[in-house]
Coordinates of C-alpha atoms in Angstrom, one line a residue:
M1 CA 55.3 -41.0 -53.5
A2 CA 52.4 -41.7 -51.8
N3 CA 53.6 -45.7 -50.7
A4 CA 56.8 -44.2 -50.1
P5 CA 58.3 -46.3 -47.1
W6 CA 59.5 -42.8 -45.2
R7 CA 56.0 -41.6 -45.2
S8 CA 54.7 -41.7 -41.8
A9 CA 51.5 -43.4 -41.1
E10 CA 50.0 -39.9 -40.3
G11 CA 51.2 -38.2 -43.4
R12 CA 49.3 -41.4 -45.3
R13 CA 45.9 -40.5 -43.3
R14 CA 46.5 -36.6 -43.7
K15 CA 43.7 -35.5 -46.0
P16 CA 44.9 -33.1 -49.4
A17 CA 45.4 -29.6 -49.0
R18 CA 42.6 -27.3 -51.4
P19 CA 44.3 -26.2 -54.1
D20 CA 46.5 -23.0 -53.9
L21 CA 45.4 -21.1 -56.9
T22 CA 48.3 -18.5 -57.3
K23 CA 50.2 -21.6 -58.6
K24 CA 51.5 -22.4 -61.7
G25 CA 48.8 -24.6 -63.8
P26 CA 46.8 -24.6 -67.4
S27 CA 43.8 -23.9 -65.9
L28 CA 41.4 -22.9 -63.2
V29 CA 38.5 -24.5 -63.4
N30 CA 36.7 -25.3 -59.9
T31 CA 35.0 -27.7 -58.5
V32 CA 31.4 -27.2 -59.3
T33 CA 28.4 -29.0 -57.9
P34 CA 25.6 -30.4 -61.1
S35 CA 23.4 -27.2 -60.0
E36 CA 25.9 -24.6 -61.1
L37 CA 26.8 -26.4 -64.1
A38 CA 23.1 -26.5 -65.2
L39 CA 23.2 -22.6 -64.0
W40 CA 26.2 -22.3 -66.6
S41 CA 24.9 -24.1 -69.7
A42 CA 21.7 -22.2 -69.1
M43 CA 23.7 -18.6 -69.0
A44 CA 25.1 -19.9 -72.5
G45 CA 22.1 -21.3 -74.0
A46 CA 20.5 -18.0 -73.6
I47 CA 23.3 -15.8 -74.6
L48 CA 23.6 -18.5 -77.8
L49 CA 19.7 -17.7 -78.2
L50 CA 20.5 -14.1 -78.2
S51 CA 23.0 -15.0 -81.0
I52 CA 20.7 -17.4 -83.6
V53 CA 18.0 -14.0 -82.8
A54 CA 20.1 -11.5 -83.7
A55 CA 21.7 -13.8 -86.9
A56 CA 18.0 -13.9 -87.9
D57 CA 18.0 -10.0 -88.0
L58 CA 21.2 -9.6 -89.8
V59 CA 19.9 -11.6 -92.8
A60 CA 16.4 -10.1 -92.7
S61 CA 17.8 -6.6 -92.5
R62 CA 21.0 -6.4 -93.5
S63 CA 21.9 -3.1 -91.3
V64 CA 24.7 -1.6 -90.1
S65 CA 23.0 -1.4 -86.2
A66 CA 22.0 -5.6 -87.3
V67 CA 25.8 -6.3 -87.4
R68 CA 26.6 -4.2 -84.7
G69 CA 24.2 -6.5 -82.6
L70 CA 25.1 -9.6 -83.2
A71 CA 29.1 -8.5 -82.9
F72 CA 28.2 -7.3 -79.5
I73 CA 26.2 -10.6 -78.6
L74 CA 29.0 -12.6 -80.0
L75 CA 32.4 -11.0 -78.2
T76 CA 30.7 -10.1 -75.2
G77 CA 28.3 -13.1 -74.4
G78 CA 31.7 -15.5 -75.9
S79 CA 33.8 -13.8 -72.9
S80 CA 30.8 -14.5 -70.5
I81 CA 31.1 -18.1 -71.6
L82 CA 34.6 -18.3 -71.4
V83 CA 35.9 -17.0 -68.5
S84 CA 32.6 -19.3 -66.6
G85 CA 35.3 -21.9 -67.3
L86 CA 32.2 -24.1 -68.6
P87 CA 33.9 -24.8 -72.1
E88 CA 37.0 -26.8 -69.9
M89 CA 33.9 -28.4 -67.5
L90 CA 32.2 -29.6 -70.3
M91 CA 35.1 -30.9 -72.0
P92 CA 38.4 -31.1 -70.1
A93 CA 40.3 -31.5 -72.8
L94 CA 40.5 -27.7 -73.3
R95 CA 42.5 -27.3 -70.7
G96 CA 45.1 -25.1 -71.3
G97 CA 46.0 -24.0 -74.7
V98 CA 44.5 -20.8 -75.6
V99 CA 41.6 -21.0 -73.4
L100 CA 43.4 -18.4 -71.2
P101 CA 44.9 -16.2 -73.5
L102 CA 41.3 -15.9 -75.3
A103 CA 39.5 -15.7 -71.8
A104 CA 42.0 -12.9 -70.6
S105 CA 41.8 -10.8 -74.1
F106 CA 38.1 -11.1 -74.7
G107 CA 36.6 -9.1 -71.8
P108 CA 38.5 -6.0 -72.8
L109 CA 37.9 -6.5 -76.3
S110 CA 33.8 -6.5 -75.7
G111 CA 34.3 -4.0 -73.3
A112 CA 36.1 -1.4 -76.2
L113 CA 33.6 -2.8 -78.8
A114 CA 30.0 -1.8 -76.3
L115 CA 31.8 1.6 -75.2
T116 CA 32.2 2.7 -78.4
Y117 CA 28.8 1.1 -79.0
L118 CA 27.2 3.0 -76.5
G119 CA 28.7 6.6 -77.7
V120 CA 27.0 5.6 -80.9
W121 CA 23.9 4.5 -79.1
L122 CA 24.4 8.5 -77.2
G123 CA 24.8 10.3 -80.1
A124 CA 26.4 12.5 -78.2
A125 CA 30.2 12.0 -78.6
R126 CA 30.5 14.9 -81.7
D127 CA 29.2 17.4 -79.3
D128 CA 30.3 16.8 -75.6
R129 CA 33.8 17.0 -75.2
L130 CA 34.0 14.3 -71.7
I131 CA 31.8 11.4 -73.6
R132 CA 34.4 12.0 -77.1
W133 CA 37.4 11.9 -75.0
I134 CA 36.5 8.7 -72.7
V135 CA 34.9 6.5 -75.6
T136 CA 37.5 7.3 -78.2
G137 CA 40.2 6.7 -75.3
G138 CA 38.6 3.7 -73.2
S139 CA 38.2 2.0 -76.6
F140 CA 41.7 2.2 -77.4
G141 CA 42.9 1.4 -73.9
L142 CA 40.8 -2.0 -73.6
V143 CA 42.1 -2.8 -77.1
L144 CA 45.5 -2.1 -76.2
A145 CA 45.1 -4.2 -72.5
A146 CA 43.7 -7.2 -74.3
V147 CA 46.9 -7.4 -77.0
V148 CA 49.2 -7.6 -73.8
L149 CA 46.9 -9.6 -71.9
A150 CA 46.9 -12.0 -74.3
V151 CA 50.7 -12.3 -75.0
I152 CA 51.3 -12.5 -71.0
A153 CA 48.4 -15.6 -70.8
L154 CA 51.1 -17.6 -73.4
L155 CA 54.3 -16.5 -70.8
E156 CA 53.1 -19.5 -68.9
D157 CA 56.7 -19.6 -67.1
V158 CA 56.1 -16.1 -66.3
W159 CA 52.6 -15.7 -65.5
R160 CA 50.3 -17.6 -63.7
P161 CA 46.6 -18.0 -65.0
A162 CA 45.8 -16.5 -61.6
Q163 CA 47.5 -13.1 -61.7
V164 CA 46.5 -13.0 -65.9
L165 CA 42.5 -13.6 -65.0
A166 CA 43.1 -11.0 -61.5
A167 CA 44.8 -8.5 -64.3
A168 CA 41.4 -8.9 -66.8
A169 CA 39.3 -8.2 -64.0
A170 CA 40.8 -5.5 -63.0
V171 CA 40.7 -4.0 -66.8
N172 CA 37.4 -5.0 -67.3
A173 CA 36.5 -2.9 -64.0
L174 CA 37.9 0.0 -65.5
S175 CA 35.8 -0.5 -68.7
V176 CA 32.5 -0.7 -66.6
L177 CA 33.5 2.9 -65.1
C178 CA 33.8 4.1 -68.5
A179 CA 30.6 2.8 -69.1
A180 CA 28.9 3.9 -66.0
M181 CA 30.5 7.6 -66.8
V182 CA 29.0 8.0 -70.3
A183 CA 25.8 6.9 -69.3
V184 CA 25.3 9.1 -66.2
R185 CA 26.9 12.0 -68.3
G186 CA 23.7 11.1 -70.8
V187 CA 21.3 11.5 -68.1
T188 CA 23.0 14.8 -67.2
L189 CA 22.3 15.8 -70.8
G190 CA 18.8 14.7 -70.5
D191 CA 18.8 11.7 -73.1
A192 CA 15.5 10.1 -71.5
L193 CA 16.7 6.8 -72.1
A194 CA 20.2 6.8 -70.6
R195 CA 19.2 6.5 -67.0
W196 CA 17.7 2.9 -68.1
M197 CA 21.6 2.3 -69.2
V198 CA 23.2 3.4 -66.5
V199 CA 20.8 0.0 -64.7
A200 CA 22.4 -1.3 -67.3
C201 CA 25.6 -0.6 -66.3
L202 CA 25.1 -1.8 -62.9
C203 CA 23.9 -5.5 -64.6
L204 CA 27.0 -5.2 -66.2
A205 CA 29.2 -4.6 -63.1
G206 CA 27.6 -7.3 -61.0
M207 CA 28.2 -9.8 -64.0
V208 CA 31.7 -8.9 -64.3
V209 CA 32.2 -9.1 -60.5
G210 CA 30.4 -12.6 -60.7
L211 CA 32.0 -13.7 -63.6
Y212 CA 35.8 -13.2 -62.3
S213 CA 35.0 -14.0 -58.7
K214 CA 33.8 -17.6 -60.3
S215 CA 37.3 -18.0 -61.7
L216 CA 39.4 -16.9 -59.1
Q217 CA 37.6 -19.0 -56.4
S218 CA 34.6 -20.9 -56.2
L219 CA 31.1 -19.2 -55.7
G220 CA 27.9 -20.2 -53.7
L221 CA 24.7 -21.1 -55.5
G222 CA 23.3 -18.1 -54.5
M223 CA 25.9 -15.9 -56.4
A224 CA 26.3 -18.4 -59.0
V225 CA 22.3 -17.5 -59.9
L226 CA 23.3 -13.7 -59.0
T227 CA 25.7 -13.7 -61.6
V228 CA 23.6 -15.3 -64.2
A229 CA 20.8 -13.2 -63.3
C230 CA 22.8 -9.3 -64.3
T231 CA 24.5 -11.0 -67.2
I232 CA 21.4 -12.1 -68.5
G233 CA 19.8 -8.6 -67.3
Y234 CA 22.8 -7.0 -69.0
F235 CA 21.8 -8.5 -72.6
L236 CA 18.7 -8.1 -72.3
I237 CA 18.9 -4.8 -71.6
V238 CA 21.2 -3.3 -73.8
I239 CA 19.2 -5.1 -77.1
A240 CA 15.3 -4.2 -75.6
L241 CA 17.4 0.1 -75.7
T242 CA 19.0 -0.4 -78.8
L243 CA 15.9 -1.4 -80.6
Q244 CA 14.1 1.3 -79.6
R245 CA 16.4 4.1 -80.3
N246 CA 16.9 1.9 -83.8
R247 CA 13.1 2.1 -84.1
E248 CA 12.8 6.1 -83.5
Q249 CA 15.7 6.6 -85.3
R250 CA 14.1 4.9 -88.1
K251 CA 10.7 6.6 -87.6
L252 CA 12.1 9.7 -87.6
S253 CA 14.0 9.1 -90.8
R254 CA 11.0 8.3 -93.0
L255 CA 8.9 11.2 -91.5
A256 CA 12.0 13.5 -92.5
Q257 CA 11.9 12.0 -95.7
S258 CA 7.6 12.3 -95.8
L259 CA 7.9 8.4 -96.5
A260 CA 5.9 7.7 -93.4
D261 CA 2.1 8.9 -92.5
P262 CA 2.5 12.1 -90.4
S263 CA 1.4 11.1 -86.9
W264 CA 1.4 13.3 -83.9
G265 CA 2.3 10.3 -81.9
V266 CA 5.6 11.5 -82.4
D267 CA 7.4 13.3 -79.3
M268 CA 6.4 17.1 -80.0
T269 CA 6.1 19.2 -76.4
L270 CA 3.7 22.0 -77.5
G271 CA 2.6 25.5 -76.4
S272 CA 3.4 26.2 -72.1
R273 CA 4.4 22.4 -72.2
L274 CA 7.8 23.8 -73.1
L275 CA 8.9 25.6 -70.1
P276 CA 9.3 23.5 -67.7
H277 CA 11.8 21.3 -70.1
V278 CA 13.4 24.7 -71.2
E279 CA 13.8 26.0 -67.6
D280 CA 15.6 22.1 -66.7
A281 CA 18.2 22.8 -69.9
L282 CA 19.1 26.6 -68.5
W283 CA 19.6 24.8 -65.3
R284 CA 21.3 21.1 -66.2
S285 CA 23.9 24.0 -68.7
A286 CA 24.4 26.5 -66.0
R287 CA 24.9 23.4 -63.3
V288 CA 28.0 22.0 -65.3
G289 CA 29.1 25.3 -66.1
R290 CA 28.5 25.4 -70.1
D291 CA 27.1 27.7 -72.3
C292 CA 23.5 27.0 -73.5
V293 CA 21.7 27.5 -77.3
V294 CA 17.8 28.3 -77.2
A295 CA 16.5 28.5 -81.3
A296 CA 13.6 30.3 -82.4
I297 CA 12.5 28.4 -86.0
S298 CA 9.4 30.4 -87.5
I299 CA 7.7 28.9 -90.9
A300 CA 6.7 32.1 -92.2
N301 CA 5.0 30.2 -95.0
L302 CA 3.0 27.5 -93.1
Y303 CA -0.6 27.8 -94.5
Q304 CA 0.4 28.4 -97.7
L305 CA -1.2 25.2 -99.3
G306 CA -3.7 25.5 -97.1
G307 CA -7.0 25.8 -99.9
V308 CA -5.1 23.7 -102.5
A309 CA -3.8 20.4 -100.7
G310 CA -6.8 20.5 -97.7
H311 CA -7.2 20.5 -94.3
G312 CA -4.0 19.2 -91.9
V313 CA -2.0 19.9 -94.5
D314 CA -0.1 22.3 -91.7
Q315 CA 0.1 19.1 -89.1
Q316 CA 1.7 17.0 -91.7
I317 CA 4.5 19.5 -92.8
L318 CA 4.9 20.2 -89.1
V319 CA 5.8 16.7 -88.0
V320 CA 7.8 16.0 -91.4
L321 CA 9.9 19.3 -89.9
L322 CA 10.0 18.2 -86.9
A323 CA 11.3 14.5 -87.2
R324 CA 14.3 16.9 -89.0
I325 CA 15.2 18.8 -86.0
R326 CA 15.0 15.6 -84.2
R327 CA 17.9 14.2 -86.2
I328 CA 19.7 17.2 -86.0
V329 CA 20.0 17.8 -82.7
G330 CA 19.5 14.3 -81.5
F331 CA 17.2 12.9 -78.6
R332 CA 18.9 14.6 -75.5
N333 CA 18.5 18.1 -76.5
V334 CA 14.1 19.7 -75.7
V335 CA 12.5 20.3 -79.0
G336 CA 8.7 21.3 -79.6
L337 CA 6.0 23.3 -81.0
Y338 CA 6.1 27.1 -79.1
H339 CA 2.6 28.0 -81.7
P340 CA 1.5 26.6 -84.6
R341 CA 4.3 28.6 -86.6
C342 CA 7.4 28.0 -84.3
F343 CA 9.3 25.4 -83.0
V344 CA 11.6 26.1 -79.8
L345 CA 14.8 23.9 -79.7
V346 CA 17.4 24.1 -76.8
V347 CA 20.7 22.5 -76.8
S348 CA 22.3 22.3 -73.5
A349 CA 26.3 21.9 -72.2
V350 CA 27.3 23.3 -75.1
Q351 CA 31.3 23.1 -75.4
D352 CA 32.0 24.1 -78.6
P353 CA 32.4 28.1 -79.4
Q354 CA 31.5 27.8 -82.6
R355 CA 28.6 25.2 -82.2
S356 CA 25.5 27.9 -82.4
Q357 CA 27.2 28.5 -85.8
L358 CA 27.0 25.3 -87.4
L359 CA 23.6 24.0 -86.2
A360 CA 22.2 27.3 -87.4
A361 CA 23.6 27.0 -90.5
R362 CA 22.2 23.3 -90.8
L363 CA 19.0 23.7 -89.5
R364 CA 18.8 26.5 -92.3
R365 CA 20.0 23.8 -94.8
E366 CA 17.5 20.5 -93.6
L367 CA 14.3 22.7 -92.9
R368 CA 14.3 24.8 -96.6
K369 CA 14.2 21.3 -98.3
P370 CA 11.3 20.5 -100.3
V371 CA 8.2 19.0 -98.0
S372 CA 5.7 16.2 -99.7
V373 CA 2.2 16.4 -98.5
G374 CA -1.2 16.3 -99.5
E375 CA -3.2 12.2 -100.2
A376 CA -1.2 9.5 -101.8
Q377 CA -3.2 10.4 -105.3
N378 CA -2.6 14.1 -104.6
R379 CA 0.5 15.0 -103.3
H380 CA 1.7 18.8 -103.4
I381 CA 5.5 20.1 -102.9
F382 CA 5.7 22.7 -99.9
E383 CA 8.6 24.4 -99.9
P384 CA 9.2 26.2 -96.2
T385 CA 10.8 29.8 -95.9
I386 CA 12.8 29.7 -92.5
G387 CA 13.9 32.0 -90.4
V388 CA 16.2 30.9 -86.9
G389 CA 16.5 33.1 -84.0
L390 CA 19.4 31.9 -81.9
I391 CA 20.2 33.1 -78.4
R392 CA 23.4 32.1 -76.4
I393 CA 23.3 32.1 -73.1
A394 CA 26.4 32.1 -70.6
G395 CA 25.5 31.4 -67.5
S396 CA 22.6 30.6 -65.1
C397 CA 19.7 32.1 -66.3
S398 CA 16.1 32.1 -64.7
D399 CA 13.8 34.3 -67.1
A400 CA 13.1 31.2 -70.0
L401 CA 10.2 32.4 -71.2
G402 CA 12.0 35.7 -71.8
V403 CA 14.2 33.8 -73.6
M404 CA 11.6 32.1 -75.7
N405 CA 10.2 35.0 -76.6
R406 CA 13.0 36.9 -78.0
A407 CA 14.1 34.1 -79.6
E408 CA 11.1 34.0 -81.5
Q409 CA 11.0 37.5 -82.5
L410 CA 14.7 37.1 -83.8
A411 CA 13.3 33.8 -86.1
L412 CA 9.9 36.5 -86.5
E413 CA 12.9 39.3 -88.1
A414 CA 14.9 36.7 -89.8
A415 CA 12.1 35.3 -91.6
Q416 CA 10.8 38.7 -92.7
L417 CA 14.5 40.2 -94.3
S418 CA 15.3 37.3 -95.6
A419 CA 18.2 36.9 -93.1
G420 CA 18.6 33.5 -92.8
V421 CA 19.6 33.5 -89.4
I422 CA 20.3 36.4 -86.3
G423 CA 21.7 35.5 -83.3
E424 CA 22.3 37.2 -79.8
D425 CA 23.6 36.5 -76.2
F426 CA 21.3 36.5 -74.0
I427 CA 21.5 39.3 -71.1
E428 CA 18.9 38.6 -68.4
A429 CA 16.8 42.1 -68.1
S430 CA 18.3 44.2 -71.0
Y431 CA 18.7 40.6 -74.0
G432 CA 22.0 41.9 -75.1
A433 CA 22.8 43.6 -78.7
A434 CA 21.8 41.6 -81.9
K435 CA 24.7 40.3 -83.7
G436 CA 23.4 39.5 -87.5

């Protein structure tokens, strides 16, 4: 056509128009400079390195958390590499075929996986209805969207590649929004590590925007650097937070089973330092319009083995019981030692009306289990005598100290009467009427 006799000289000299991404075609790879190619290759290399480390951890530990970590890196990292267009840059023969369906569907699939793992990481899905709805509904919707995108990506005569990737970008933006809502909800409920998960979601947003912008149009070197930084930052933050939470869970599990040496390095708020934490939990519950449960656990026979097992055995018992309590209520609720024979815990923003009864039953069941204490050569079995006092608070409450003291009184009564649990609804200035 270029040498056609009817083509004018002016037409032959005219520069070719820039490619139109809205036209049908098998590939959306844009022209890249060697610097950009090196940058995307470095991103892929970093993801590959993280995958190798995760695979080695799986071989060494053979744990469920290691399987989750490897699956997360492979699926999310693979999606990032596909959407960046790197495989097609390095091997042009891959253009078309299954690359577009994979690039379109891997993003929503990785979003569903990440959202599910986020719910597991927070450990609040069973207690918080909003998190449960977002995680369950969002994951199902993302999987369904991935299937739909894969199907329409195969219909080259109906859907253009740019349209498919634009739809995938919109779906992934929704997955980022869901993850951010869950992370912010975790912060609202009091999970300290959830603040860093919000930062990870910001990195995820930058990664999604940058990668899909790259797939639809050329990016400058500066934007490419920012996208790669957000991608690597997201993976590193999520991996670090996951390792930290897994380390905490393993430590609590070993302490709860008396398999580790007790240490006061365990997160324990003592005495009057509990008061501001309880006040904050009451305020958070009132702000979201939910009930709050304050529980006191009295250990009536804490010093029973003092003369037999030696000095310090009471501290070993308290550390083991603290680990059991923390495993029951999770990391987003307040747990501390009001005085040597009384724990106080606060479950904020309670949605289930039966939550307090279920909590009390589980506390009694787990805390009454025998505790092995003493030196390795001379172990003793301690059987705790437990009393639980529950205060259910609806609405706002400014008397945190009064709530704690009343819960302690109920716990002492429950231990003395062998009632197990005594609960009441707290009414400021009158303390309400007790319910056995």
